[in-house]
Amino acid sequence: MSWVQKTITLSARPRGFHLITSEIVRQLPELADYRVGLLHIFIRHTSASLTINENADPTVRQDFEQVFSRLVPENEPFYRHNDEGPDDLPAHIKSSLLGPSVSIPVTDGRLALGTWQGVYLCEHRNHGGSRTIVVTLSGSL
Amino acid sequence: MSWVQKTITLSARPRGFHLITSEIVRQLPELADYRVGLLHIFIRHTSASLTINENADPTVRQDFEQVFSRLVPENEPFYRHNDEGPDDLPAHIKSSLLGPSVSIPVTDGRLALGTWQGVYLCEHRNHGGSRTIVVTLSGSL
Amino acid sequence: MSWVQKTITLSARPRGFHLITSEIVRQLPELADYRVGLLHIFIRHTSASLTINENADPTVRQDFEQVFSRLVPENEPFYRHNDEGPDDLPAHIKSSLLGPSVSIPVTDGRLALGTWQGVYLCEHRNHGGSRTIVVTLSGSL
């Protein structure tokens, strides 16, 4: 049994959905040592989130931005928390709909993702800045 | 500390929400050996997902299908990703709303689910075919 | 490698979103012993859920209640599962949208939450009563 934990800073991205699988794997050479395990990825923010979805066609990620921004519209008259602008409260809601973490099986030194699966950084703010994630790898060597 | 990992193939189900708790437990006799731990269940697809909800009344699962198909309608004019038909993009969105994995505590050789909780396979495609899940069991014997 | 698991009973809360971070940490003095690890928190119910979001401004939690109750309205004519009143089926749907568990990295004896992150109990029933959660702590001492 072995544990590895790292903090990774992701550079600022525009509002939308962004593939970050290879950026994470590049910073985790230890992954190759694990025969079986789990990789937990956690974002330390409440206005950005993580999910797993289609890794090939960029129109999927564009559609995600459209769908989530219609599902949780800006400027609803009943919102109370508007301190930081119209994208503030919707960003909190979207973050909880998608969640702050993903957890992926590790098999024979690699993430056991399906062929079409990738990790998305979901940036819900117009100007979210850089984001911090904590990756925790556990398993059997 | 001990790790067990298996790949399980679920037979094709119609679009909708399906209880799979007993199908998973049946294929994990090792569960009985764990005094305390976690079972992680991960689906290797982007148009089907996993969740935990009510395990008794089948009308709950029927209502889930109705609610999610209204929450994320087909044929929205702004969808760009329509390669595989009108159920394609909505299936991706629903998968991220519900998520690709569930993680359940293990206590004294059994899943520590509440009385009314069961694991759902959420099949979002009209013809999704068979689905592959990876189960990873970790804990103390 | 070490495992700790406890069942915690949360006192009944009104329908809405409630911060429970400190209540959980108070019951887990063992956390201080873990150099690196994960805390898994699981709710054993299908009409209440857990999420992580903003821990300071109470209007965020008030807005969550408004948004989720509009996203999944009561009394839709197509609902079949209404045995326990108009808040019954919506509570099941909200529970799966938010999910039954959260998993948080542990670093140097503390939860590695971001500055603004807290754990929410999401109570979706009008009279949900007390709720049971299972906390599972694993990691390296």
CSV table of C-alpha atoms in Angstrom, one decimal:
chain,number,residue,atom,x,y,z
A,1,MET,CA,0.0,0.0,0.0
A,2,SER,CA,1.3,3.4,-0.9
A,3,TRP,CA,0.1,7.0,-1.0
A,4,VAL,CA,1.2,9.9,-3.1
A,5,GLN,CA,-0.4,13.3,-2.9
A,6,LYS,CA,0.4,16.5,-4.8
A,7,THR,CA,-1.0,19.9,-5.3
A,8,ILE,CA,-1.2,21.0,-8.9
A,9,THR,CA,-1.9,24.6,-10.1
A,10,LEU,CA,-3.9,24.8,-13.3
A,11,SER,CA,-3.3,28.0,-15.4
A,12,ALA,CA,-6.3,30.3,-15.9
A,13,ARG,CA,-8.7,29.2,-18.5
A,14,PRO,CA,-11.7,31.0,-20.0
A,15,ARG,CA,-15.2,30.1,-18.8
A,16,GLY,CA,-16.1,26.8,-20.3
A,17,PHE,CA,-15.1,23.1,-20.2
A,18,HIS,CA,-11.5,22.1,-20.7
A,19,LEU,CA,-9.7,18.7,-21.1
A,20,ILE,CA,-7.0,18.3,-18.4
A,21,THR,CA,-6.3,14.6,-18.4
A,22,SER,CA,-2.8,14.7,-19.9
A,23,GLU,CA,-1.8,17.7,-17.8
A,24,ILE,CA,-2.5,15.7,-14.7
A,25,VAL,CA,-1.0,12.5,-15.8
A,26,ARG,CA,2.2,14.3,-16.9
A,27,GLN,CA,2.7,15.5,-13.3
A,28,LEU,CA,2.1,12.0,-11.8
A,29,PRO,CA,5.0,9.7,-13.0
A,30,GLU,CA,4.4,7.7,-9.9
A,31,LEU,CA,1.2,6.3,-11.5
A,32,ALA,CA,3.4,3.9,-13.5
A,33,ASP,CA,4.3,2.0,-10.3
A,34,TYR,CA,0.7,1.2,-9.2
A,35,ARG,CA,-0.6,-2.2,-10.2
A,36,VAL,CA,-4.1,-1.5,-8.8
A,37,GLY,CA,-5.5,1.6,-7.1
A,38,LEU,CA,-7.5,4.8,-7.3
A,39,LEU,CA,-6.7,8.4,-8.3
A,40,HIS,CA,-8.7,11.0,-6.5
A,41,ILE,CA,-8.7,14.5,-8.1
A,42,PHE,CA,-10.2,17.4,-6.0
A,43,ILE,CA,-10.6,21.0,-6.9
A,44,ARG,CA,-10.2,23.5,-4.0
A,45,HIS,CA,-12.8,26.0,-5.2
A,46,THR,CA,-16.6,26.6,-5.1
A,47,SER,CA,-17.0,28.2,-8.5
A,48,ALA,CA,-15.2,25.6,-10.7
A,49,SER,CA,-15.7,21.8,-10.8
A,50,LEU,CA,-14.5,18.6,-12.3
A,51,THR,CA,-16.2,16.0,-14.4
A,52,ILE,CA,-15.5,13.1,-16.8
A,53,ASN,CA,-16.9,13.2,-20.3
A,54,GLU,CA,-16.1,12.9,-24.0
A,55,ASN,CA,-12.5,13.5,-24.9
A,56,ALA,CA,-12.5,13.8,-28.7
A,57,ASP,CA,-15.0,16.2,-30.3
A,58,PRO,CA,-14.6,19.8,-29.0
A,59,THR,CA,-18.3,20.6,-29.8
A,60,VAL,CA,-19.3,18.4,-26.8
A,61,ARG,CA,-17.5,20.8,-24.5
A,62,GLN,CA,-19.0,23.8,-26.3
A,63,ASP,CA,-22.5,22.3,-25.8
A,64,PHE,CA,-21.8,21.7,-22.1
A,65,GLU,CA,-21.2,25.4,-21.7
A,66,GLN,CA,-24.4,26.3,-23.4
A,67,VAL,CA,-26.5,23.7,-21.6
A,68,PHE,CA,-25.3,24.5,-18.1
A,69,SER,CA,-25.6,28.2,-18.6
A,70,ARG,CA,-29.2,27.7,-19.7
A,71,LEU,CA,-30.0,25.2,-16.9
A,72,VAL,CA,-28.7,27.8,-14.3
A,73,PRO,CA,-29.3,31.2,-15.8
A,74,GLU,CA,-27.7,34.4,-14.7
A,75,ASN,CA,-29.7,37.4,-13.2
A,76,GLU,CA,-32.6,35.5,-11.8
A,77,PRO,CA,-34.5,38.1,-9.7
A,78,PHE,CA,-34.6,35.8,-6.7
A,79,TYR,CA,-30.8,35.4,-6.3
A,80,ARG,CA,-29.5,36.9,-3.1
A,81,HIS,CA,-25.8,36.2,-3.5
A,82,ASN,CA,-24.6,38.5,-6.3
A,83,ASP,CA,-21.6,40.1,-4.7
A,84,GLU,CA,-19.2,39.3,-7.5
A,85,GLY,CA,-21.4,39.7,-10.5
A,86,PRO,CA,-24.1,37.8,-12.5
A,87,ASP,CA,-21.8,34.7,-12.9
A,88,ASP,CA,-21.3,34.4,-9.2
A,89,LEU,CA,-24.2,32.4,-7.9
A,90,PRO,CA,-24.7,30.3,-11.0
A,91,ALA,CA,-21.0,29.2,-10.7
A,92,HIS,CA,-21.7,27.9,-7.2
A,93,ILE,CA,-24.7,25.9,-8.4
A,94,LYS,CA,-23.0,24.5,-11.4
A,95,SER,CA,-20.1,23.5,-9.2
A,96,SER,CA,-22.3,21.4,-7.0
A,97,LEU,CA,-24.2,19.9,-9.9
A,98,LEU,CA,-21.0,18.6,-11.4
A,99,GLY,CA,-19.0,18.1,-8.1
A,100,PRO,CA,-15.6,19.0,-6.8
A,101,SER,CA,-13.9,15.7,-7.4
A,102,VAL,CA,-13.6,12.7,-9.6
A,103,SER,CA,-12.1,9.3,-8.7
A,104,ILE,CA,-10.6,7.0,-11.4
A,105,PRO,CA,-9.5,3.4,-11.1
A,106,VAL,CA,-5.8,2.7,-11.7
A,107,THR,CA,-4.8,-0.6,-13.5
A,108,ASP,CA,-1.3,-1.7,-14.3
A,109,GLY,CA,0.2,1.7,-14.1
A,110,ARG,CA,-2.5,3.6,-16.0
A,111,LEU,CA,-5.8,5.3,-15.5
A,112,ALA,CA,-8.5,2.8,-16.4
A,113,LEU,CA,-10.6,5.4,-18.3
A,114,GLY,CA,-12.8,4.3,-21.2
A,115,THR,CA,-11.6,5.0,-24.7
A,116,TRP,CA,-13.7,8.2,-24.9
A,117,GLN,CA,-13.3,9.4,-21.4
A,118,GLY,CA,-11.3,12.5,-20.3
A,119,VAL,CA,-11.2,14.7,-17.2
A,120,TYR,CA,-12.8,18.1,-17.6
A,121,LEU,CA,-11.9,21.3,-15.7
A,122,CYS,CA,-15.3,23.1,-15.6
A,123,GLU,CA,-14.6,26.8,-15.3
A,124,HIS,CA,-17.8,28.5,-14.3
A,125,ARG,CA,-16.5,32.1,-13.8
A,126,ASN,CA,-15.8,34.6,-16.5
A,127,HIS,CA,-12.4,35.4,-14.8
A,128,GLY,CA,-11.7,32.5,-12.5
A,129,GLY,CA,-8.0,32.8,-12.6
A,130,SER,CA,-5.7,29.9,-11.9
A,131,ARG,CA,-7.2,26.9,-10.0
A,132,THR,CA,-5.6,24.6,-7.5
A,133,ILE,CA,-6.3,20.8,-7.4
A,134,VAL,CA,-5.1,18.1,-5.0
A,135,VAL,CA,-4.4,14.7,-6.5
A,136,THR,CA,-4.3,11.7,-4.2
A,137,LEU,CA,-3.1,8.4,-5.5
A,138,SER,CA,-3.5,5.2,-3.4
A,139,GLY,CA,-3.1,1.6,-4.2
A,140,SER,CA,-0.9,-1.5,-4.3
A,141,LEU,CA,2.5,-1.4,-6.0
B,1,MET,CA,-4.7,-3.4,3.6
B,2,SER,CA,-5.9,-5.3,0.6
B,3,TRP,CA,-7.1,-4.3,-2.9
B,4,VAL,CA,-9.3,-6.2,-5.3
B,5,GLN,CA,-10.3,-4.9,-8.7
B,6,LYS,CA,-12.5,-6.4,-11.4
B,7,THR,CA,-14.1,-5.5,-14.7
B,8,ILE,CA,-17.7,-6.4,-15.0
B,9,THR,CA,-19.7,-6.4,-18.2
B,10,LEU,CA,-23.4,-5.4,-17.8
B,11,SER,CA,-25.8,-6.7,-20.4
B,12,ALA,CA,-27.5,-4.2,-22.6
B,13,ARG,CA,-30.5,-2.5,-21.0
B,14,PRO,CA,-33.2,-0.2,-22.5
B,15,ARG,CA,-32.9,3.6,-21.9
B,16,GLY,CA,-33.8,4.3,-18.3
B,17,PHE,CA,-32.7,3.6,-14.8
B,18,HIS,CA,-31.9,0.1,-13.6
B,19,LEU,CA,-31.1,-1.5,-10.2
B,20,ILE,CA,-27.7,-3.3,-10.4
B,21,THR,CA,-26.8,-3.7,-6.7
B,22,SER,CA,-27.2,-7.5,-6.5
B,23,GLU,CA,-25.5,-8.1,-9.9
B,24,ILE,CA,-22.4,-6.3,-8.6
B,25,VAL,CA,-22.4,-7.9,-5.1
B,26,ARG,CA,-22.8,-11.4,-6.6
B,27,GLN,CA,-19.6,-10.9,-8.6
B,28,LEU,CA,-17.6,-9.7,-5.5
B,29,PRO,CA,-17.5,-12.6,-3.0
B,30,GLU,CA,-14.3,-11.0,-1.6
B,31,LEU,CA,-16.5,-8.4,0.0
B,32,ALA,CA,-17.2,-10.8,2.9
B,33,ASP,CA,-13.5,-10.6,3.9
B,34,TYR,CA,-13.4,-6.9,4.5
B,35,ARG,CA,-14.0,-5.6,8.0
B,36,VAL,CA,-13.9,-1.9,6.9
B,37,GLY,CA,-13.3,-0.4,3.5
B,38,LEU,CA,-14.8,1.3,0.4
B,39,LEU,CA,-16.2,-0.1,-2.8
B,40,HIS,CA,-15.6,2.2,-5.8
B,41,ILE,CA,-17.8,1.5,-8.9
B,42,PHE,CA,-16.8,3.3,-12.1
B,43,ILE,CA,-18.5,3.2,-15.5
B,44,ARG,CA,-16.2,3.4,-18.5
B,45,HIS,CA,-18.6,5.4,-20.7
B,46,THR,CA,-19.7,9.0,-21.4
B,47,SER,CA,-23.4,8.3,-22.2
B,48,ALA,CA,-24.3,6.2,-19.2
B,49,SER,CA,-23.8,6.9,-15.5
B,50,LEU,CA,-24.2,5.5,-12.0
B,51,THR,CA,-26.1,6.8,-9.0
B,52,ILE,CA,-27.6,5.6,-5.7
B,53,ASN,CA,-31.3,6.0,-5.1
B,54,GLU,CA,-34.5,4.3,-4.0
B,55,ASN,CA,-34.4,0.5,-4.4
B,56,ALA,CA,-38.0,-0.6,-3.8
B,57,ASP,CA,-40.7,1.3,-5.8
B,58,PRO,CA,-40.1,1.0,-9.6
B,59,THR,CA,-42.1,4.2,-10.3
B,60,VAL,CA,-39.1,6.1,-8.8
B,61,ARG,CA,-36.9,4.8,-11.6
B,62,GLN,CA,-39.7,5.6,-14.2
B,63,ASP,CA,-40.0,9.2,-12.8
B,64,PHE,CA,-36.2,9.5,-13.0
B,65,GLU,CA,-36.3,8.8,-16.8
B,66,GLN,CA,-39.1,11.4,-17.3
B,67,VAL,CA,-37.4,14.1,-15.2
B,68,PHE,CA,-34.0,13.8,-16.7
B,69,SER,CA,-35.3,13.7,-20.2
B,70,ARG,CA,-37.2,16.9,-19.6
B,71,LEU,CA,-34.3,18.6,-17.7
B,72,VAL,CA,-32.0,17.9,-20.7
B,73,PRO,CA,-34.3,17.8,-23.8
B,74,GLU,CA,-33.5,16.4,-27.2
B,75,ASN,CA,-33.3,18.4,-30.4
B,76,GLU,CA,-32.4,21.8,-28.9
B,77,PRO,CA,-31.5,24.0,-31.9
B,78,PHE,CA,-28.2,25.1,-30.3
B,79,TYR,CA,-26.7,21.6,-29.9
B,80,ARG,CA,-23.7,21.1,-32.1
B,81,HIS,CA,-22.8,17.5,-31.3
B,82,ASN,CA,-25.5,15.5,-33.0
B,83,ASP,CA,-23.5,12.9,-34.8
B,84,GLU,CA,-25.2,9.9,-33.3
B,85,GLY,CA,-28.8,11.1,-33.2
B,86,PRO,CA,-31.0,13.3,-30.9
B,87,ASP,CA,-30.2,11.2,-27.7
B,88,ASP,CA,-26.4,11.7,-28.2
B,89,LEU,CA,-25.6,15.1,-26.6
B,90,PRO,CA,-28.3,14.8,-23.9
B,91,ALA,CA,-26.8,11.5,-22.9
B,92,HIS,CA,-23.4,13.2,-22.3
B,93,ILE,CA,-25.0,15.9,-20.2
B,94,LYS,CA,-27.0,13.5,-18.1
B,95,SER,CA,-23.9,11.4,-17.5
B,96,SER,CA,-22.0,14.3,-16.0
B,97,LEU,CA,-25.1,15.5,-13.9
B,98,LEU,CA,-25.2,12.0,-12.3
B,99,GLY,CA,-21.5,11.1,-12.5
B,100,PRO,CA,-19.5,8.1,-13.7
B,101,SER,CA,-18.9,6.6,-10.2
B,102,VAL,CA,-20.3,5.8,-6.8
B,103,SER,CA,-18.3,5.0,-3.7
B,104,ILE,CA,-19.9,3.0,-0.9
B,105,PRO,CA,-18.6,2.3,2.6
B,106,VAL,CA,-18.0,-1.4,3.5
B,107,THR,CA,-18.6,-2.6,7.1
B,108,ASP,CA,-18.2,-6.1,8.4
B,109,GLY,CA,-18.2,-7.7,5.0
B,110,ARG,CA,-21.2,-5.9,3.6
B,111,LEU,CA,-22.0,-2.7,1.7
B,112,ALA,CA,-23.1,-0.1,4.4
B,113,LEU,CA,-26.0,1.1,2.2
B,114,GLY,CA,-29.1,2.5,3.9
B,115,THR,CA,-32.3,0.3,3.9
B,116,TRP,CA,-33.7,2.0,0.8
B,117,GLN,CA,-30.5,2.6,-1.2
B,118,GLY,CA,-29.6,0.7,-4.3
B,119,VAL,CA,-27.1,1.3,-7.1
B,120,TYR,CA,-28.6,2.5,-10.4
B,121,LEU,CA,-27.2,2.0,-13.9
B,122,CYS,CA,-28.4,5.1,-15.7
B,123,GLU,CA,-28.7,4.2,-19.4
B,124,HIS,CA,-29.1,7.5,-21.4
B,125,ARG,CA,-28.9,6.1,-24.9
B,126,ASN,CA,-31.7,4.5,-26.8
B,127,HIS,CA,-29.4,1.6,-27.9
B,128,GLY,CA,-26.4,1.8,-25.5
B,129,GLY,CA,-25.4,-1.8,-25.8
B,130,SER,CA,-23.5,-3.6,-23.0
B,131,ARG,CA,-21.6,-1.4,-20.5
B,132,THR,CA,-18.3,-2.0,-18.8
B,133,ILE,CA,-17.8,-1.1,-15.1
B,134,VAL,CA,-14.6,-1.3,-13.0
B,135,VAL,CA,-15.1,-2.2,-9.3
B,136,THR,CA,-12.3,-1.4,-6.9
B,137,LEU,CA,-12.5,-2.7,-3.3
B,138,SER,CA,-10.0,-1.5,-0.7
B,139,GLY,CA,-9.9,-1.8,3.0
B,140,SER,CA,-8.8,-3.7,6.0
B,141,LEU,CA,-9.4,-7.4,6.4
C,1,MET,CA,-2.0,2.4,6.2
C,2,SER,CA,-4.9,2.7,8.6
C,3,TRP,CA,-8.7,2.8,8.4
C,4,VAL,CA,-11.2,4.4,10.8
C,5,GLN,CA,-14.9,4.2,10.2
C,6,LYS,CA,-17.7,5.8,12.2
C,7,THR,CA,-21.5,6.3,12.0
C,8,ILE,CA,-22.6,9.8,12.9
C,9,THR,CA,-26.2,10.8,13.5
C,10,LEU,CA,-27.1,14.3,12.4
C,11,SER,CA,-29.9,16.0,14.3
C,12,ALA,CA,-33.0,16.9,12.2
C,13,ARG,CA,-32.7,20.0,10.1
C,14,PRO,CA,-35.3,22.0,8.2
C,15,ARG,CA,-35.5,21.6,4.5
C,16,GLY,CA,-32.5,23.4,3.0
C,17,PHE,CA,-28.8,23.4,2.9
C,18,HIS,CA,-26.7,23.3,6.1
C,19,LEU,CA,-23.0,23.5,6.9
C,20,ILE,CA,-21.8,20.4,8.8
C,21,THR,CA,-18.0,20.5,8.4
C,22,SER,CA,-17.2,21.3,12.0
C,23,GLU,CA,-19.8,18.8,13.3
C,24,ILE,CA,-18.0,16.0,11.4
C,25,VAL,CA,-14.5,17.1,12.2
C,26,ARG,CA,-15.3,17.3,15.9
C,27,GLN,CA,-16.2,13.6,15.9
C,28,LEU,CA,-13.0,12.6,14.1
C,29,PRO,CA,-10.1,13.4,16.4
C,30,GLU,CA,-8.2,10.5,14.6
C,31,LEU,CA,-7.9,12.9,11.6
C,32,ALA,CA,-4.9,14.6,13.4
C,33,ASP,CA,-2.9,11.4,13.0
C,34,TYR,CA,-3.0,11.1,9.2
C,35,ARG,CA,-0.2,12.6,7.2
C,36,VAL,CA,-1.9,11.9,3.9
C,37,GLY,CA,-5.2,10.3,3.1
C,38,LEU,CA,-8.9,10.6,2.1
C,39,LEU,CA,-12.1,11.2,4.1
C,40,HIS,CA,-15.2,9.7,2.5
C,41,ILE,CA,-18.5,10.9,3.9
C,42,PHE,CA,-21.6,9.0,2.9
C,43,ILE,CA,-25.3,9.6,3.7
C,44,ARG,CA,-27.5,6.5,4.1
C,45,HIS,CA,-30.7,8.1,2.6
C,46,THR,CA,-32.3,8.8,-0.8
C,47,SER,CA,-34.0,12.1,0.0
C,48,ALA,CA,-31.1,14.0,1.4
C,49,SER,CA,-27.6,14.4,0.0
C,50,LEU,CA,-24.1,15.9,0.5
C,51,THR,CA,-22.2,18.5,-1.4
C,52,ILE,CA,-19.3,20.9,-1.0
C,53,ASN,CA,-19.8,24.6,-1.5
C,54,GLU,CA,-19.3,28.1,-0.1
C,55,ASN,CA,-18.9,28.2,3.7
C,56,ALA,CA,-19.2,31.9,4.5
C,57,ASP,CA,-22.3,33.8,3.2
C,58,PRO,CA,-25.5,32.2,4.3
C,59,THR,CA,-27.4,33.6,1.3
C,60,VAL,CA,-25.6,31.1,-0.9
C,61,ARG,CA,-27.3,28.3,0.9
C,62,GLN,CA,-30.6,30.1,0.7
C,63,ASP,CA,-30.2,30.5,-3.0
C,64,PHE,CA,-29.4,26.8,-3.3
C,65,GLU,CA,-32.8,25.9,-1.8
C,66,GLN,CA,-34.5,28.3,-4.3
C,67,VAL,CA,-32.6,27.1,-7.3
C,68,PHE,CA,-33.0,23.4,-6.7
C,69,SER,CA,-36.7,23.7,-5.9
C,70,ARG,CA,-37.3,25.4,-9.2
C,71,LEU,CA,-35.1,23.0,-11.1
C,72,VAL,CA,-37.1,20.1,-9.8
C,73,PRO,CA,-40.6,21.4,-9.1
C,74,GLU,CA,-43.2,19.7,-6.9
C,75,ASN,CA,-46.5,18.5,-8.3
C,76,GLU,CA,-45.5,17.8,-11.9
C,77,PRO,CA,-48.5,16.0,-13.4
C,78,PHE,CA,-46.3,13.2,-14.8
C,79,TYR,CA,-44.9,12.1,-11.4
C,80,ARG,CA,-46.0,8.6,-10.4
C,81,HIS,CA,-44.2,8.3,-7.1
C,82,ASN,CA,-46.1,10.6,-4.7
C,83,ASP,CA,-46.7,8.3,-1.8
C,84,GLU,CA,-45.3,10.6,0.8
C,85,GLY,CA,-46.4,14.0,-0.5
C,86,PRO,CA,-45.3,16.6,-3.1
C,87,ASP,CA,-41.7,16.8,-1.7
C,88,ASP,CA,-41.2,13.1,-2.1
C,89,LEU,CA,-40.1,12.5,-5.7
C,90,PRO,CA,-38.3,15.9,-6.1
C,91,ALA,CA,-36.2,14.9,-3.0
C,92,HIS,CA,-35.1,11.7,-4.7
C,93,ILE,CA,-34.1,13.6,-7.9
C,94,LYS,CA,-32.2,16.3,-6.0
C,95,SER,CA,-30.4,13.6,-4.0
C,96,SER,CA,-29.0,12.1,-7.2
C,97,LEU,CA,-28.2,15.4,-8.8
C,98,LEU,CA,-26.0,16.3,-5.8
C,99,GLY,CA,-25.0,12.8,-4.8
C,100,PRO,CA,-24.8,10.7,-1.6
C,101,SER,CA,-21.1,11.2,-0.8
C,102,VAL,CA,-18.2,13.6,-0.8
C,103,SER,CA,-14.5,12.6,-0.6
C,104,ILE,CA,-12.0,15.1,0.7
C,105,PRO,CA,-8.2,14.9,0.7
C,106,VAL,CA,-6.4,14.8,4.0
C,107,THR,CA,-3.0,16.5,4.4
C,108,ASP,CA,-0.9,16.7,7.6
C,109,GLY,CA,-3.8,15.9,9.9
C,110,ARG,CA,-6.4,18.3,8.4
C,111,LEU,CA,-9.0,18.3,5.6
C,112,ALA,CA,-7.4,19.9,2.5
C,113,LEU,CA,-10.4,22.0,1.8
C,114,GLY,CA,-10.1,25.3,0.0
C,115,THR,CA,-10.5,28.4,2.1
C,116,TRP,CA,-14.1,28.8,1.1
C,117,GLN,CA,-15.2,25.2,1.0
C,118,GLY,CA,-17.5,23.6,3.5
C,119,VAL,CA,-19.6,20.3,3.6
C,120,TYR,CA,-23.3,20.8,3.1
C,121,LEU,CA,-26.1,18.5,4.3
C,122,CYS,CA,-28.7,19.0,1.7
C,123,GLU,CA,-32.1,18.2,3.3
C,124,HIS,CA,-34.7,17.8,0.6
C,125,ARG,CA,-37.7,16.7,2.7
C,126,ASN,CA,-40.0,19.1,4.6
C,127,HIS,CA,-39.7,16.7,7.6
C,128,GLY,CA,-36.7,14.5,7.0
C,129,GLY,CA,-35.9,13.8,10.6
C,130,SER,CA,-32.4,12.9,11.8
C,131,ARG,CA,-30.0,11.6,9.2
C,132,THR,CA,-27.2,9.0,9.4
C,133,ILE,CA,-23.9,9.4,7.7
C,134,VAL,CA,-20.9,7.0,7.6
C,135,VAL,CA,-17.4,8.5,7.6
C,136,THR,CA,-14.5,6.4,6.4
C,137,LEU,CA,-11.0,7.7,6.9
C,138,SER,CA,-8.1,6.0,5.1
C,139,GLY,CA,-4.5,7.0,4.7
C,140,SER,CA,-0.9,6.9,5.9
C,141,LEU,CA,0.0,7.8,9.5
